[in-house]
Amino acid sequence: MHLSYLLHLFAGLFLLASSLALADIQTPGRPGTQAELRVEHVRQTVLDILSYTRWPVEPPALRLCVLGPTEYADSLFHLRQQANGRRVTVSRYSVGDPLIPGHCDVIYLGDVTEAERLALFAHLQGHAVLSISEKDGPCSTSSVFCLQVGDERVRFNVNLDALALSGVKVHPAVLKLGRADEARP
């Protein structure tokens, strides 16, 4: 009888531990699948880039604007503040929205046409706006940072010409890291 009681107790503890472990794995906001991990890596990369970027007049809250269809921006909409405590607000805009220059400090670009991209950046001239693109492989047009999302990590390229036109300053170590990523296949 004593052995039976111990076996039942052990089985109950095992079930409890298993359900707690399963609940921990399936906690909302905690990435589990490869796709969720990539989204989380993008979120962290964007936050890291923002923390090393300076605007001519530092905004009290960064206004991050998501434009176009995106694959990795979901977790950006849950941002509330940077590690330094600065608030972050995230909004979605249509690529051609005339409010973008006055309402965005950071632009996260998804899948937009080249014509939309060129028109957007022509409209942004004279405004201090950092741009990060999901879909600009060689990083040759317009965006300052171009993400290359992989299963293990997010790499990025830096377009120094776009940075010079953006009106923002990025710490040289981040630029060096982007250049190192360009050299990798």
Coordinates of N, CA and C in Angstrom, one line a residue:
M1 N 0.8 -1.2 0.0 CA 0.0 0.0 0.0 C 0.9 1.3 0.0
H2 N 1.9 1.2 0.8 CA 2.8 2.4 0.8 C 3.5 2.6 -0.5
L3 N 3.9 1.5 -1.2 CA 4.5 1.6 -2.6 C 3.5 2.2 -3.6
S4 N 2.3 1.8 -3.5 CA 1.2 2.3 -4.4 C 1.1 3.8 -4.2
Y5 N 1.0 4.2 -2.9 CA 0.9 5.6 -2.6 C 2.1 6.4 -3.2
L6 N 3.3 5.9 -3.1 CA 4.5 6.6 -3.6 C 4.4 6.7 -5.1
L7 N 4.0 5.6 -5.8 CA 3.9 5.6 -7.2 C 2.9 6.6 -7.7
H8 N 1.7 6.7 -7.1 CA 0.7 7.7 -7.4 C 1.2 9.1 -7.2
L9 N 1.9 9.3 -6.1 CA 2.5 10.6 -5.8 C 3.5 11.0 -6.8
F10 N 4.4 10.0 -7.2 CA 5.4 10.3 -8.2 C 4.8 10.6 -9.5
A11 N 3.7 9.8 -9.9 CA 3.1 10.0 -11.2 C 2.4 11.4 -11.2
G12 N 1.8 11.8 -10.1 CA 1.1 13.1 -10.0 C 2.2 14.2 -10.1
L13 N 3.3 14.1 -9.4 CA 4.3 15.1 -9.5 C 4.9 15.2 -11.0
F14 N 5.1 14.0 -11.6 CA 5.6 14.0 -13.0 C 4.6 14.7 -13.9
L15 N 3.3 14.5 -13.8 CA 2.3 15.1 -14.6 C 2.3 16.6 -14.3
L16 N 2.4 17.0 -13.1 CA 2.5 18.5 -12.8 C 3.7 19.1 -13.4
A17 N 4.9 18.5 -13.2 CA 6.1 19.0 -13.8 C 6.0 19.1 -15.3
S18 N 5.4 18.1 -15.9 CA 5.3 18.1 -17.4 C 4.4 19.2 -17.8
S19 N 3.3 19.4 -17.2 CA 2.3 20.5 -17.6 C 2.9 21.8 -17.3
L20 N 3.7 22.0 -16.3 CA 4.4 23.3 -16.0 C 5.4 23.6 -17.1
A21 N 6.2 22.5 -17.5 CA 7.2 22.7 -18.5 C 6.5 23.0 -19.9
L22 N 5.4 22.4 -20.2 CA 4.7 22.6 -21.4 C 4.1 24.0 -21.4
A23 N 3.6 24.5 -20.3 CA 3.0 25.8 -20.1 C 4.1 26.9 -20.3
D24 N 5.3 26.6 -19.8 CA 6.4 27.5 -19.9 C 6.8 27.6 -21.4
I25 N 6.8 26.5 -22.1 CA 7.2 26.6 -23.5 C 6.2 27.3 -24.3
Q26 N 4.9 27.2 -24.0 CA 3.8 27.8 -24.8 C 3.4 29.2 -24.3
T27 N 4.2 29.8 -23.4 CA 3.8 31.1 -22.9 C 3.7 32.1 -24.0
P28 N 2.7 32.8 -24.1 CA 2.6 33.8 -25.2 C 3.7 34.8 -25.0
G29 N 4.2 35.3 -26.2 CA 5.3 36.2 -26.2 C 6.7 35.6 -26.1
R30 N 6.7 34.3 -25.9 CA 8.0 33.6 -25.8 C 8.1 32.8 -27.1
P31 N 9.1 33.1 -27.9 CA 9.2 32.4 -29.2 C 9.5 30.9 -29.1
G32 N 8.9 30.1 -30.0 CA 9.0 28.7 -30.0 C 9.4 28.1 -31.3
T33 N 8.7 28.5 -32.3 CA 8.9 28.0 -33.7 C 10.1 28.8 -34.3
Q34 N 10.6 28.3 -35.4 CA 11.7 29.0 -36.1 C 11.2 30.4 -36.6
A35 N 9.9 30.4 -37.1 CA 9.4 31.7 -37.5 C 9.3 32.7 -36.4
E36 N 8.8 32.2 -35.2 CA 8.7 33.1 -34.0 C 10.1 33.5 -33.6
L37 N 11.1 32.7 -33.6 CA 12.5 33.0 -33.3 C 13.0 34.1 -34.2
R38 N 12.8 34.0 -35.5 CA 13.2 35.0 -36.5 C 12.6 36.4 -36.2
V39 N 11.3 36.4 -35.8 CA 10.6 37.6 -35.5 C 11.2 38.2 -34.2
E40 N 11.5 37.4 -33.3 CA 12.1 37.9 -32.0 C 13.5 38.4 -32.3
H41 N 14.3 37.7 -33.1 CA 15.6 38.2 -33.5 C 15.6 39.6 -34.2
V42 N 14.6 39.7 -35.1 CA 14.4 41.0 -35.8 C 14.1 42.1 -34.7
R43 N 13.2 41.8 -33.8 CA 12.8 42.8 -32.8 C 14.0 43.2 -32.0
Q44 N 14.8 42.3 -31.6 CA 16.0 42.6 -30.8 C 17.0 43.4 -31.6
T45 N 17.2 43.0 -32.9 CA 18.1 43.8 -33.8 C 17.7 45.2 -34.0
V46 N 16.4 45.4 -34.2 CA 15.8 46.8 -34.3 C 16.1 47.6 -33.1
L47 N 15.8 47.0 -31.9 CA 16.0 47.7 -30.6 C 17.5 48.0 -30.5
D48 N 18.4 47.1 -30.8 CA 19.8 47.4 -30.7 C 20.2 48.5 -31.6
I49 N 19.8 48.5 -32.9 CA 20.1 49.6 -33.8 C 19.6 50.9 -33.2
L50 N 18.4 51.0 -32.7 CA 17.8 52.2 -32.2 C 18.6 52.7 -31.0
S51 N 19.1 51.8 -30.2 CA 19.8 52.3 -29.0 C 21.2 52.9 -29.4
Y52 N 21.7 52.7 -30.6 CA 22.9 53.3 -31.0 C 22.7 54.4 -32.1
T53 N 21.5 54.9 -32.2 CA 21.2 55.9 -33.2 C 20.8 57.2 -32.4
R54 N 21.3 58.3 -32.9 CA 21.0 59.6 -32.4 C 20.4 60.5 -33.4
W55 N 19.4 61.3 -33.0 CA 18.7 62.3 -33.8 C 19.2 63.7 -33.5
P56 N 19.1 64.6 -34.5 CA 19.6 66.0 -34.2 C 18.9 66.6 -32.9
V57 N 17.6 66.3 -32.8 CA 16.8 66.6 -31.6 C 16.2 65.3 -31.2
E58 N 16.7 64.9 -30.0 CA 16.3 63.6 -29.5 C 14.8 63.6 -29.1
P59 N 14.0 62.8 -29.8 CA 12.5 62.7 -29.5 C 12.3 62.1 -28.1
P60 N 11.4 62.6 -27.3 CA 11.1 62.0 -26.0 C 10.6 60.6 -26.2
A61 N 9.9 60.3 -27.2 CA 9.4 59.0 -27.6 C 9.7 58.7 -29.0
L62 N 10.3 57.6 -29.3 CA 10.6 57.3 -30.7 C 9.3 56.8 -31.4
R63 N 9.1 57.3 -32.6 CA 7.9 57.0 -33.3 C 8.3 56.1 -34.5
L64 N 8.1 54.8 -34.3 CA 8.5 53.8 -35.3 C 7.3 53.5 -36.1
C65 N 7.5 53.6 -37.5 CA 6.4 53.4 -38.4 C 6.7 52.2 -39.3
V66 N 5.7 51.3 -39.4 CA 5.9 50.1 -40.2 C 5.1 50.4 -41.5
L67 N 5.8 50.2 -42.6 CA 5.2 50.5 -43.9 C 5.3 49.2 -44.8
G68 N 4.2 49.0 -45.5 CA 4.1 47.9 -46.5 C 3.9 46.5 -45.8
P69 N 3.6 45.5 -46.5 CA 3.5 44.2 -46.0 C 4.8 43.7 -45.4
T70 N 4.8 43.2 -44.2 CA 6.1 42.8 -43.5 C 6.0 41.3 -43.1
E71 N 7.1 40.7 -43.0 CA 7.2 39.3 -42.6 C 7.6 39.2 -41.1
Y72 N 8.4 40.2 -40.6 CA 9.0 40.0 -39.3 C 8.6 41.1 -38.3
A73 N 7.7 42.0 -38.6 CA 7.4 43.2 -37.8 C 6.4 42.9 -36.7
D74 N 5.8 41.7 -36.6 CA 4.7 41.5 -35.6 C 5.2 41.9 -34.2
S75 N 6.3 41.5 -33.7 CA 6.7 41.8 -32.4 C 7.1 43.3 -32.1
L76 N 7.3 44.0 -33.2 CA 7.6 45.4 -33.1 C 6.4 46.2 -32.5
F77 N 5.2 45.7 -32.8 CA 4.0 46.4 -32.3 C 3.8 46.2 -30.8
H78 N 4.6 45.4 -30.2 CA 4.5 45.2 -28.7 C 5.6 46.0 -28.0
L79 N 6.4 46.8 -28.7 CA 7.4 47.6 -28.1 C 6.8 48.7 -27.3
R80 N 7.3 49.0 -26.2 CA 6.8 50.1 -25.4 C 7.9 51.1 -25.0
Q81 N 9.1 50.5 -24.8 CA 10.3 51.3 -24.5 C 11.6 50.6 -24.8
Q82 N 12.6 51.4 -24.9 CA 14.0 50.9 -25.1 C 14.6 50.5 -23.8
A83 N 15.7 49.9 -23.8 CA 16.4 49.5 -22.6 C 16.8 50.7 -21.7
N84 N 17.0 51.9 -22.4 CA 17.4 53.1 -21.7 C 16.1 53.8 -21.1
G85 N 15.0 53.3 -21.3 CA 13.7 53.8 -20.7 C 13.0 54.7 -21.7
R86 N 13.6 55.1 -22.8 CA 12.8 55.9 -23.8 C 11.6 55.2 -24.4
R87 N 10.5 55.9 -24.4 CA 9.3 55.2 -24.9 C 9.4 55.1 -26.4
V88 N 8.7 54.0 -26.9 CA 8.6 53.8 -28.3 C 7.1 53.6 -28.6
T89 N 6.7 54.3 -29.7 CA 5.3 54.1 -30.2 C 5.4 53.5 -31.6
V90 N 4.6 52.5 -31.9 CA 4.7 51.9 -33.2 C 3.3 52.0 -33.9
S91 N 3.3 52.4 -35.1 CA 2.1 52.6 -35.9 C 2.4 52.0 -37.3
R92 N 1.3 51.7 -38.0 CA 1.4 51.2 -39.4 C 0.8 52.3 -40.3
Y93 N 1.5 52.5 -41.3 CA 1.1 53.5 -42.3 C 1.2 52.9 -43.7
S94 N 0.4 53.5 -44.6 CA 0.5 53.2 -46.0 C 1.7 53.9 -46.6
V95 N 2.4 53.3 -47.5 CA 3.7 53.8 -48.0 C 3.5 55.2 -48.5
G96 N 2.4 55.6 -49.1 CA 2.2 56.9 -49.7 C 1.6 57.9 -48.7
D97 N 1.4 57.6 -47.5 CA 0.8 58.5 -46.5 C 1.6 59.8 -46.4
P98 N 0.9 60.9 -46.6 CA 1.7 62.2 -46.5 C 2.0 62.6 -45.0
L99 N 1.5 61.9 -44.0 CA 1.8 62.2 -42.6 C 3.2 61.6 -42.2
I100 N 3.7 60.7 -43.0 CA 4.9 60.0 -42.6 C 6.1 60.9 -42.1
P101 N 6.5 61.9 -42.9 CA 7.6 62.7 -42.5 C 7.5 63.4 -41.2
G102 N 6.3 63.8 -40.8 CA 6.1 64.5 -39.6 C 5.7 63.6 -38.4
H103 N 5.5 62.3 -38.7 CA 5.0 61.4 -37.6 C 5.9 60.2 -37.4
C104 N 7.1 60.1 -38.1 CA 7.9 59.0 -38.0 C 9.4 59.4 -37.7
D105 N 10.0 58.8 -36.7 CA 11.4 58.9 -36.5 C 12.2 57.7 -37.1
V106 N 11.5 56.6 -37.1 CA 12.1 55.4 -37.6 C 11.1 54.8 -38.6
I107 N 11.5 54.3 -39.7 CA 10.7 53.6 -40.7 C 11.2 52.2 -40.8
Y108 N 10.3 51.3 -40.7 CA 10.5 49.8 -40.9 C 9.8 49.5 -42.1
L109 N 10.5 49.2 -43.2 CA 9.9 48.9 -44.5 C 9.8 47.5 -44.8
G110 N 8.6 47.1 -45.2 CA 8.4 45.7 -45.7 C 8.6 45.6 -47.2
D111 N 7.7 44.9 -47.8 CA 7.7 44.6 -49.2 C 7.0 45.8 -50.0
V112 N 7.8 46.7 -50.5 CA 7.3 47.8 -51.3 C 8.0 47.8 -52.7
T113 N 7.3 48.4 -53.6 CA 7.9 48.4 -55.0 C 9.0 49.5 -55.0
E114 N 9.9 49.4 -56.0 CA 11.0 50.3 -56.1 C 10.5 51.7 -56.3
A115 N 9.4 51.9 -57.1 CA 8.8 53.2 -57.3 C 8.3 53.8 -56.0
E116 N 7.6 52.9 -55.2 CA 7.1 53.4 -53.9 C 8.3 53.8 -52.9
R117 N 9.3 53.0 -53.0 CA 10.5 53.3 -52.1 C 11.1 54.6 -52.5
L118 N 11.3 54.8 -53.8 CA 12.0 56.1 -54.3 C 11.1 57.3 -54.0
A119 N 9.8 57.2 -54.1 CA 8.9 58.3 -53.8 C 8.9 58.6 -52.3
L120 N 8.9 57.5 -51.5 CA 8.9 57.7 -50.1 C 10.2 58.4 -49.6
F121 N 11.3 58.0 -50.1 CA 12.6 58.7 -49.7 C 12.7 60.1 -50.2
A122 N 12.2 60.3 -51.4 CA 12.1 61.7 -51.9 C 11.3 62.6 -51.0
H123 N 10.2 62.0 -50.5 CA 9.3 62.7 -49.6 C 9.9 63.0 -48.2
L124 N 10.9 62.1 -47.8 CA 11.5 62.2 -46.5 C 12.7 63.1 -46.5
Q125 N 13.2 63.6 -47.6 CA 14.3 64.5 -47.6 C 14.1 65.7 -46.7
G126 N 15.2 66.0 -45.9 CA 15.1 67.1 -45.0 C 14.6 66.7 -43.6
H127 N 14.1 65.4 -43.5 CA 13.6 65.0 -42.2 C 14.6 63.9 -41.6
A128 N 14.8 64.0 -40.3 CA 15.8 63.0 -39.7 C 15.0 61.8 -39.4
V129 N 15.1 60.8 -40.3 CA 14.4 59.5 -40.2 C 15.4 58.4 -40.4
L130 N 15.4 57.4 -39.5 CA 16.2 56.2 -39.7 C 15.3 55.2 -40.4
S131 N 15.9 54.5 -41.4 CA 15.1 53.5 -42.2 C 15.8 52.2 -42.1
I132 N 14.9 51.2 -41.9 CA 15.3 49.8 -41.8 C 14.4 49.0 -42.7
S133 N 15.0 48.2 -43.5 CA 14.3 47.5 -44.6 C 14.4 46.0 -44.4
E134 N 13.3 45.3 -44.5 CA 13.2 43.8 -44.6 C 13.7 43.3 -45.9
K135 N 13.3 44.0 -47.0 CA 13.4 43.4 -48.3 C 14.3 44.2 -49.3
D136 N 15.5 44.6 -48.9 CA 16.4 45.3 -49.8 C 17.7 44.6 -49.8
G137 N 17.7 43.4 -50.4 CA 18.9 42.6 -50.4 C 20.3 43.2 -50.4
P138 N 20.6 43.8 -51.5 CA 22.0 44.4 -51.6 C 22.1 45.7 -50.9
C139 N 21.0 46.3 -50.4 CA 21.0 47.5 -49.6 C 21.6 48.7 -50.4
S140 N 21.2 48.8 -51.7 CA 21.8 49.7 -52.6 C 20.9 51.0 -52.8
T141 N 19.6 50.9 -52.4 CA 18.8 52.0 -52.6 C 18.0 52.4 -51.3
S142 N 18.2 53.6 -50.9 CA 17.4 54.3 -49.9 C 17.5 53.9 -48.5
S143 N 17.3 52.7 -48.1 CA 17.3 52.4 -46.6 C 18.7 52.4 -46.1
V144 N 18.8 52.8 -44.8 CA 20.1 52.8 -44.1 C 20.5 51.4 -43.7
F145 N 19.6 50.7 -43.1 CA 19.9 49.3 -42.7 C 19.0 48.4 -43.5
C146 N 19.6 47.3 -44.0 CA 18.9 46.3 -44.7 C 19.1 44.9 -44.0
L147 N 18.0 44.4 -43.5 CA 18.1 43.1 -42.7 C 18.3 41.9 -43.6
Q148 N 19.0 40.9 -43.1 CA 19.1 39.6 -43.7 C 18.8 38.6 -42.6
V149 N 17.6 38.2 -42.6 CA 17.1 37.3 -41.5 C 17.4 35.9 -41.8
G150 N 18.0 35.2 -40.8 CA 18.3 33.8 -40.9 C 17.8 33.1 -39.7
D151 N 17.8 31.8 -39.7 CA 17.3 31.0 -38.5 C 18.1 31.3 -37.2
E152 N 19.4 31.5 -37.3 CA 20.2 31.7 -36.1 C 20.3 33.1 -35.7
R153 N 20.4 34.0 -36.6 CA 20.6 35.4 -36.3 C 20.2 36.3 -37.4
V154 N 20.1 37.6 -37.1 CA 19.8 38.6 -38.1 C 21.1 39.4 -38.4
R155 N 21.5 39.4 -39.7 CA 22.6 40.2 -40.1 C 22.0 41.4 -40.8
F156 N 22.8 42.4 -41.0 CA 22.4 43.6 -41.7 C 23.5 44.3 -42.5
N157 N 23.1 44.9 -43.5 CA 24.0 45.7 -44.3 C 23.7 47.2 -44.0
V158 N 24.7 48.1 -44.3 CA 24.5 49.5 -44.0 C 24.7 50.2 -45.3
N159 N 23.8 51.1 -45.7 CA 24.0 52.0 -46.8 C 24.5 53.3 -46.3
L160 N 25.8 53.6 -46.5 CA 26.4 54.8 -45.9 C 25.9 56.0 -46.6
D161 N 25.6 55.9 -47.9 CA 25.0 57.1 -48.6 C 23.6 57.4 -48.1
A162 N 22.8 56.4 -47.8 CA 21.5 56.7 -47.2 C 21.6 57.2 -45.8
L163 N 22.6 56.7 -45.1 CA 22.8 57.2 -43.7 C 23.2 58.7 -43.8
A164 N 24.0 59.1 -44.7 CA 24.4 60.5 -44.8 C 23.2 61.4 -45.1
L165 N 22.3 60.9 -45.9 CA 21.1 61.7 -46.2 C 20.0 61.6 -45.2
S166 N 20.1 60.7 -44.2 CA 19.0 60.4 -43.3 C 18.9 61.5 -42.2
G167 N 19.9 62.2 -41.9 CA 19.9 63.2 -40.8 C 20.1 62.6 -39.4
V168 N 20.3 61.3 -39.3 CA 20.6 60.7 -38.0 C 22.1 60.2 -38.0
K169 N 22.5 60.0 -36.8 CA 23.9 59.5 -36.6 C 23.8 58.1 -35.9
V170 N 24.6 57.2 -36.4 CA 24.7 55.8 -35.9 C 26.1 55.6 -35.4
H171 N 26.2 55.0 -34.2 CA 27.5 54.7 -33.6 C 28.4 53.9 -34.6
P172 N 29.7 54.3 -34.7 CA 30.6 53.7 -35.7 C 30.7 52.2 -35.5
A173 N 30.6 51.7 -34.2 CA 30.7 50.2 -34.0 C 29.6 49.5 -34.7
V174 N 28.4 50.0 -34.8 CA 27.3 49.4 -35.5 C 27.5 49.4 -37.0
L175 N 28.1 50.5 -37.5 CA 28.4 50.6 -38.9 C 29.5 49.5 -39.3
K176 N 30.4 49.4 -38.4 CA 31.5 48.4 -38.6 C 30.9 47.0 -38.6
L177 N 30.0 46.7 -37.7 CA 29.3 45.4 -37.6 C 28.6 45.1 -38.9
G178 N 27.9 46.1 -39.4 CA 27.1 46.0 -40.7 C 28.1 45.7 -41.8
R179 N 29.2 46.4 -41.9 CA 30.2 46.2 -42.9 C 30.8 44.8 -42.8
A180 N 31.0 44.3 -41.6 CA 31.5 42.9 -41.4 C 30.4 41.9 -41.9
D181 N 29.2 42.2 -41.7 CA 28.1 41.3 -42.2 C 28.0 41.3 -43.7
E182 N 28.4 42.4 -44.3 CA 28.3 42.5 -45.8 C 29.4 41.5 -46.4
A183 N 30.5 41.4 -45.7 CA 31.6 40.5 -46.2 C 31.2 39.0 -46.1
R184 N 30.3 38.7 -45.2 CA 29.9 37.3 -45.1 C 28.9 36.9 -46.1
P185 N 29.0 35.6 -46.6 CA 28.0 35.1 -47.6 C 26.7 34.9 -47.0

